[in-house]
Short mmCIF file of C-alpha atoms in Angstrom, two decimals:
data_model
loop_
_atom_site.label_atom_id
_atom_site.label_comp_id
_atom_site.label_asym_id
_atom_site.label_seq_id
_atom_site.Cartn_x
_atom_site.Cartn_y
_atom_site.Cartn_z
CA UNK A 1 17.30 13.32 11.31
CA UNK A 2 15.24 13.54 8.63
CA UNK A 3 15.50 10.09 7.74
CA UNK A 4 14.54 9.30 11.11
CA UNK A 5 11.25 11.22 11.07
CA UNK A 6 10.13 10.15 7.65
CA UNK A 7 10.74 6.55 9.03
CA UNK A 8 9.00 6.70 12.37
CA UNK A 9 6.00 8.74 10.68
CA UNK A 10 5.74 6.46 7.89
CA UNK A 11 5.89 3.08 10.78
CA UNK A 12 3.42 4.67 13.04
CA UNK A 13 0.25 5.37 10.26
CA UNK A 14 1.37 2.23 8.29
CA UNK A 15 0.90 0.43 12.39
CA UNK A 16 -2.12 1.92 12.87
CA UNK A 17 -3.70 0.68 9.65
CA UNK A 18 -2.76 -2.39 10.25
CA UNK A 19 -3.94 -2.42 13.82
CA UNK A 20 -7.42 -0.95 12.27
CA UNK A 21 -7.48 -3.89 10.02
CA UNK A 22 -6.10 -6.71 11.97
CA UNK A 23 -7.99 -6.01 15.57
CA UNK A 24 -11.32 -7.27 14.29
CA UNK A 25 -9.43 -10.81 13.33
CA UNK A 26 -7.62 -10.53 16.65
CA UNK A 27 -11.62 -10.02 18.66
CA UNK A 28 -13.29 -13.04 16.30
CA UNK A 29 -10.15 -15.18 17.15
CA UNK A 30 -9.59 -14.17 21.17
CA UNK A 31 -12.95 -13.68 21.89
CA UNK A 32 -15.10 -15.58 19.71
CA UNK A 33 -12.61 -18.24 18.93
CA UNK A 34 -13.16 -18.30 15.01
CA UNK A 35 -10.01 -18.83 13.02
CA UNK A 36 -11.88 -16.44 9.99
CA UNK A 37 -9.66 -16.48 7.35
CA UNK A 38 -11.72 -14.42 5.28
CA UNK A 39 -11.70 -11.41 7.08
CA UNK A 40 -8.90 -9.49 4.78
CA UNK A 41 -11.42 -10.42 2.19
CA UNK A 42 -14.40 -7.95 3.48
CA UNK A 43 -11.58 -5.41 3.67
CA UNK A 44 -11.25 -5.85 0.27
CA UNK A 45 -15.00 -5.98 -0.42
CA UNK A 46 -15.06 -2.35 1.49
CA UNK A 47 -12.09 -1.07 -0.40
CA UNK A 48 -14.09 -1.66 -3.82
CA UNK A 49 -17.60 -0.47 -2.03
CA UNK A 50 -15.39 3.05 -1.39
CA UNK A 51 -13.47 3.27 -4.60
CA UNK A 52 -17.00 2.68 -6.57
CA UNK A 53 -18.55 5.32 -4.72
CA UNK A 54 -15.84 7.93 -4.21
CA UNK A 55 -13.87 7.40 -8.04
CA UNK A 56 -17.45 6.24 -9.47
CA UNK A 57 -20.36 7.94 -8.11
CA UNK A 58 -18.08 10.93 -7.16
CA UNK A 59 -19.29 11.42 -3.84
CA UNK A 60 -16.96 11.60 -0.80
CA UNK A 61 -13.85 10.46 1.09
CA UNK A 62 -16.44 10.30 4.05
CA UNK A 63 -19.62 9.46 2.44
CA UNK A 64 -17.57 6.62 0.53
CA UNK A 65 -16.24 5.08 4.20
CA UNK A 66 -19.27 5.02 5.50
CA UNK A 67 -21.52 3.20 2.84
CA UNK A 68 -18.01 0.65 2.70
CA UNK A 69 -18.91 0.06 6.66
CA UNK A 70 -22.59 -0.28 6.25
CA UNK A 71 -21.73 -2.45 2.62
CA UNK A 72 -19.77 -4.41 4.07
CA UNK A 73 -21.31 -5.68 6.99
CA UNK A 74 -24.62 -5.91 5.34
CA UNK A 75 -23.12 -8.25 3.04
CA UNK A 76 -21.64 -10.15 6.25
CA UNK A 77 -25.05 -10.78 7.58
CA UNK A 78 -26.02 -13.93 5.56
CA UNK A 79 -22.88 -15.15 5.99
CA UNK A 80 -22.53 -14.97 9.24
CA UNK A 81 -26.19 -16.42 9.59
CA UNK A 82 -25.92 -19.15 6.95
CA UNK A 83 -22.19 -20.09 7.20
CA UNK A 84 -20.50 -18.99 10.27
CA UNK A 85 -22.69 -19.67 12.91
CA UNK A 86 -22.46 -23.78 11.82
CA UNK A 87 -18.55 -23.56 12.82
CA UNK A 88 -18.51 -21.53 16.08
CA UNK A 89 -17.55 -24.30 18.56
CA UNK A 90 -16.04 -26.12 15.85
CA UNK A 91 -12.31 -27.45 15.27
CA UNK A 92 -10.26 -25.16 13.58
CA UNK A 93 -9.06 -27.03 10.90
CA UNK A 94 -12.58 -27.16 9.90
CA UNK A 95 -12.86 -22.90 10.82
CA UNK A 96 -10.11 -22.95 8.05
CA UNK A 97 -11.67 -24.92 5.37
CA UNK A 98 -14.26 -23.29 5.66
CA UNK A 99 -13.36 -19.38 5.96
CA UNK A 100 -10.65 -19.98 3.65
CA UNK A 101 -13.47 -21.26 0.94
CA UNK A 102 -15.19 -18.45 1.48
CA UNK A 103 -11.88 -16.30 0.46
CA UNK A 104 -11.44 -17.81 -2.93
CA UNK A 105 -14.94 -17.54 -3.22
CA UNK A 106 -15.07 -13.79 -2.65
CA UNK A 107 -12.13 -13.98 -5.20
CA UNK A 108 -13.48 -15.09 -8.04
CA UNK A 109 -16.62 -13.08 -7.98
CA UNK A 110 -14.57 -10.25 -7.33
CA UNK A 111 -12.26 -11.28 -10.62
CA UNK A 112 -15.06 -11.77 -12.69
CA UNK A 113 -17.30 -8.73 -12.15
CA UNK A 114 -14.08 -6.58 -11.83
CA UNK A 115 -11.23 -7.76 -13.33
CA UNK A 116 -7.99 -8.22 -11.98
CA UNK A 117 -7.10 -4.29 -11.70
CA UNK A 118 -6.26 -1.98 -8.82
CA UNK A 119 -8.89 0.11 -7.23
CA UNK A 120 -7.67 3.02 -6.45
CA UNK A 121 -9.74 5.54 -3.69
CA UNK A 122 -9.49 9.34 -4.56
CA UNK A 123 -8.83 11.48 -0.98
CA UNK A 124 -9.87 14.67 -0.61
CA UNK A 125 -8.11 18.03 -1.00
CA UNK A 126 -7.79 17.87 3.10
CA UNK A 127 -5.92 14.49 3.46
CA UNK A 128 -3.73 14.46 0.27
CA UNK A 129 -1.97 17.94 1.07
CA UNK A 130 0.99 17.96 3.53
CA UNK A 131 0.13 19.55 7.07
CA UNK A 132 2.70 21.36 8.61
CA UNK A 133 3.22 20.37 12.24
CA UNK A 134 6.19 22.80 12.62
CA UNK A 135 9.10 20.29 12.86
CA UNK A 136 7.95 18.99 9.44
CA UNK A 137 5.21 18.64 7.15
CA UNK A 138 3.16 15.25 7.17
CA UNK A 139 0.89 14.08 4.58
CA UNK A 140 -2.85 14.61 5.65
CA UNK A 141 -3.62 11.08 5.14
CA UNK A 142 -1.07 9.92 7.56
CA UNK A 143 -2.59 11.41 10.57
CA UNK A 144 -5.99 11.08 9.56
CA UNK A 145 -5.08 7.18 9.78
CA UNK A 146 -3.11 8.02 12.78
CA UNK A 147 -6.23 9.54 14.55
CA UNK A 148 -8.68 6.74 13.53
CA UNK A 149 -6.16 4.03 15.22
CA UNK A 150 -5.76 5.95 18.34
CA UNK A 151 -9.87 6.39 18.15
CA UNK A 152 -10.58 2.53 17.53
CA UNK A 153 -8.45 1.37 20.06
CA UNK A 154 -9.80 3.66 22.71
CA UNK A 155 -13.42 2.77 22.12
CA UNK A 156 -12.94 -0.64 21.45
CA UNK A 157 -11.48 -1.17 24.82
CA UNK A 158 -14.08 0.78 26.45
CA UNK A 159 -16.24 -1.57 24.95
CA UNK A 160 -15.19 -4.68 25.72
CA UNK A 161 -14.02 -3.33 29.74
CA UNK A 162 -16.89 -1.01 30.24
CA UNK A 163 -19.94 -1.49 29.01
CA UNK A 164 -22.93 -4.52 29.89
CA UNK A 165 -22.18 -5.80 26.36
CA UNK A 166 -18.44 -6.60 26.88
CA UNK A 167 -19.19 -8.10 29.94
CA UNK A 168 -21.73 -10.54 28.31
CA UNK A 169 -19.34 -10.96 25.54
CA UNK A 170 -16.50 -11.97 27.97
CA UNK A 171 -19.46 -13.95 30.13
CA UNK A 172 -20.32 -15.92 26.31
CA UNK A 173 -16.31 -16.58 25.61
CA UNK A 174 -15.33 -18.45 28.78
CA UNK A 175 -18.97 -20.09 28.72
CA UNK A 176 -21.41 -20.29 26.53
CA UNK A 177 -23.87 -22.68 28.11
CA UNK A 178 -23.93 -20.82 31.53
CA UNK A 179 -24.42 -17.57 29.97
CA UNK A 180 -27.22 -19.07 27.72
CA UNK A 181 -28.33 -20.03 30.90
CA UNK A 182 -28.58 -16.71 32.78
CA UNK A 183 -30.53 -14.83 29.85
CA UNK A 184 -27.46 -14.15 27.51
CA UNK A 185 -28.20 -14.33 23.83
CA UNK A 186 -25.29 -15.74 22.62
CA UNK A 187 -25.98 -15.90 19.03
CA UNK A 188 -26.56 -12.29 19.20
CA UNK A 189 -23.60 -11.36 21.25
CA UNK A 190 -21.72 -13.59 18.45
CA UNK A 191 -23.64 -11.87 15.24
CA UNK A 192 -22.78 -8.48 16.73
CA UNK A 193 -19.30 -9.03 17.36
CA UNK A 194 -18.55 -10.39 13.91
CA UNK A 195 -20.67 -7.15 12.48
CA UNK A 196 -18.00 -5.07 14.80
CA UNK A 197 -15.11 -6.98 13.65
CA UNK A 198 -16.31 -6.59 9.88
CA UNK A 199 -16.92 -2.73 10.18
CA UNK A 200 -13.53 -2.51 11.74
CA UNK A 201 -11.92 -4.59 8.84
CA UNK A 202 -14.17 -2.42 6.21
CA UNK A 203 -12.66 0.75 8.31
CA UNK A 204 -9.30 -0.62 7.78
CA UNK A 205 -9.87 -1.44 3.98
CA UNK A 206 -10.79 1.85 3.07
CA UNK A 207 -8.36 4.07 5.18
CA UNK A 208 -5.34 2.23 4.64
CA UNK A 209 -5.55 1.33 0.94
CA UNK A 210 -2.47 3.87 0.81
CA UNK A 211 -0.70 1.13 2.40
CA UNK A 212 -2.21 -2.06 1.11
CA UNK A 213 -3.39 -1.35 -2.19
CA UNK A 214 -7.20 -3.17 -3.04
CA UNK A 215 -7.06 -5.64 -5.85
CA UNK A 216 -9.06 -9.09 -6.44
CA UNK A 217 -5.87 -11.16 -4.60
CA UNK A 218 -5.65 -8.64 -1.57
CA UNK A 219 -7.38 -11.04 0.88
CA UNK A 220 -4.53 -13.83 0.11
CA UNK A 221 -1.65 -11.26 -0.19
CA UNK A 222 -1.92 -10.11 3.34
CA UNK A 223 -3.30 -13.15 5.11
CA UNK A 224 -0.45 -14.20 6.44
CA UNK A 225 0.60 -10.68 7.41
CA UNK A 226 -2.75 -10.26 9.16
CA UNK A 227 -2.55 -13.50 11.04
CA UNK A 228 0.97 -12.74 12.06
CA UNK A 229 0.24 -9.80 13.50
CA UNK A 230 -2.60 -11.16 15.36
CA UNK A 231 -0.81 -14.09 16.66
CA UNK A 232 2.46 -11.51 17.83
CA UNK A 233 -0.13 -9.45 19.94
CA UNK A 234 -1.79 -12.25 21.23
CA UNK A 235 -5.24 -12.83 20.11
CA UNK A 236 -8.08 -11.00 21.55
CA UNK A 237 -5.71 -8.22 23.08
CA UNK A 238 -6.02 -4.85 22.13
CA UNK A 239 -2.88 -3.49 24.10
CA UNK A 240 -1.04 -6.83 21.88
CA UNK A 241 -2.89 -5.64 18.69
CA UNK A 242 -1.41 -1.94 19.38
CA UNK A 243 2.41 -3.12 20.13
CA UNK A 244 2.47 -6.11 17.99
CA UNK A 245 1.36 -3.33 15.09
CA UNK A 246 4.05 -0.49 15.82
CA UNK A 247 6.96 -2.44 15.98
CA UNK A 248 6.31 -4.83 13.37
CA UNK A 249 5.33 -1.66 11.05
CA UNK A 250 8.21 0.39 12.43
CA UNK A 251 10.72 -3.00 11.88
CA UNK A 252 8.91 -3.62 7.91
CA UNK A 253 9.25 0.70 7.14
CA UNK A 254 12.81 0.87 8.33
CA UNK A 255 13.77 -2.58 6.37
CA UNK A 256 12.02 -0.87 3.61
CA UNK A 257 13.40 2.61 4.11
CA UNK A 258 16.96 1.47 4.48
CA UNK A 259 17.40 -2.30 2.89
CA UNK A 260 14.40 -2.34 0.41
CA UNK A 261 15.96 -5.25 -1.66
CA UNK A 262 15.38 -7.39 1.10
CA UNK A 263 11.64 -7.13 1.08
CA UNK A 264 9.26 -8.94 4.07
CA UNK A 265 12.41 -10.16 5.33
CA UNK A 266 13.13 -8.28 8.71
CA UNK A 267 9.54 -8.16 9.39
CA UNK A 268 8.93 -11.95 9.32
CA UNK A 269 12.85 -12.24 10.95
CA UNK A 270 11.12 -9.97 13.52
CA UNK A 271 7.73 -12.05 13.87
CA UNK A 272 9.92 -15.45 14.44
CA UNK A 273 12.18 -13.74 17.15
CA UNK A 274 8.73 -12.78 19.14
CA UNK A 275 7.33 -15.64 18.68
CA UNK A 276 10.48 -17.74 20.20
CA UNK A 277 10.16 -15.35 23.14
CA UNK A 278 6.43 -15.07 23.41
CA UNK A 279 5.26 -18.21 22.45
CA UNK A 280 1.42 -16.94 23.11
CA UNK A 281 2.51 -13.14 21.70
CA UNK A 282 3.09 -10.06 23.50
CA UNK A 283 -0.06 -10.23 25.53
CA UNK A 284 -1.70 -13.28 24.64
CA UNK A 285 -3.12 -16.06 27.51
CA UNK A 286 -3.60 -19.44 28.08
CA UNK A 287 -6.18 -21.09 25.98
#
């Protein structure tokens, strides 16, 4: 039984961070239908921002998350302004060259201003000692990752159902032109969905570095696990980012837990099953 617990606590945080991190890939490529390769490397970029200022600068867990966030995106803006905005619309092959330049780019500065070391990203007293919850203790930093998934996906979704700007988003995505037309800036519903989706991934850098440790290759060492995930939810889908998320992260902890000289293979065993099944993902729809 104790097995058991350790296994489904251990697949629900590690879900959530991925969910944190992968749901801004899932909105650019469902909603604003950019194939961006690069985002796993502003998680990285945040993940360095936070370890500078909270191993560095000794200043804190939170402090450190939020200048990541703001970091981050700040960084994001030129790109998306200079870069970006010339392949929205575009083929994907050519979203692919191009984001996936961008990467290695972001790589090699990264390699040669920091070296080819892990960052690590002290947590406070409050998150690295074990909460007991009666039943068991669980680390602090689980549920604090816990929490923030349960807290993105809420307000994300109120977001995008609820609010004037997910309905102009929604209005830009099925067509541009027409919303153009009725007074929708759609390069600014575009530049403020990719800051969104770049805060999210920062958010995810940071918080789940437990999980996916930050070093210079981290945006090609989870690229693929990022995309899968994206496509086995379905792109643009929260509810698919949430399930694809907690059973692909409850399938990889138990292979882990149980069969850990078998590595990533029950969890891409598991992605090719869905995928036979759900050719679009879980919750995915017709292009």
């Amino acid at each position: 039984m104790q097995t058991i617990l350790s296994i489904a606590i251990d697949a629900f945080a590690y879900g959530m961070a991925l969910f944190i991190i992968c749901i801004g890939l899932s909105l650019t490529m469902g909603l604003m239908r950019v194939v961006n390769l690069a985002h796993g490397a502003f998680a990285m970029i945040a993940g360095y921002i936070a370890s500078y200022a909270a191993r560095d600068l000794g200043l804190g867990y939170a402090v450190a998350i939020f200048l990541a966030i703001i970091g981050t995106v700040i960084i994001s803006i030129p790109l998306e302004r200079l870069l970006y905005r010339r392949i929205y619309g575009s083929p994907e092959l050519t979203q692919v060259l191009m984001t996936i330049g961008i990467t290695f780019c972001i790589i090699g500065i990264t390699n040669y201003f920091f070296g080819p070391t892990l960052k690590t990203i002290p947590l406070p007293g409050s998150l690295s000692q074990p909460v007991d919850m009666g039943i068991r203790t669980i680390a602090g930093h689980r549920l604090f990752v816990m929490a923030c998934g349960i807290i993105v996906a809420g307000g994300l979704w109120y977001l995008i159902e609820k609010t004037d700007f997910g309905i102009k988003l929604r209005a830009t995505v099925d067509n541009a032109a027409m919303a153009d037309a009725l007074g929708v800036r759609t390069q600014a519903i575009y530049a403020i969905s990719f800051a969104i989706a770049i805060g999210l991934a920062a958010l995810g850098g940071v918080v789940g570095a437990e999980f996916l440790p930050i070093e210079p290759y981290y945006a090609l060492r989870y690229m693929v696990t990022f995309l899968v995930v994206v496509s086995v939810g379905g792109a643009g889908s929260i509810p698919g980012a949430v399930v694809a998320c907690l059973l692909l992260g409850a399938v990889d902890t138990t292979g882990r837990y149980l069969m850990p000289e078998f590595g990533n293979f029950f969890f891409y065993a598991a992605v090719i099953a869905i995928v036979c099944v759900f050719p679009r993902g879980f919750f995915g729809r017709a292009q």
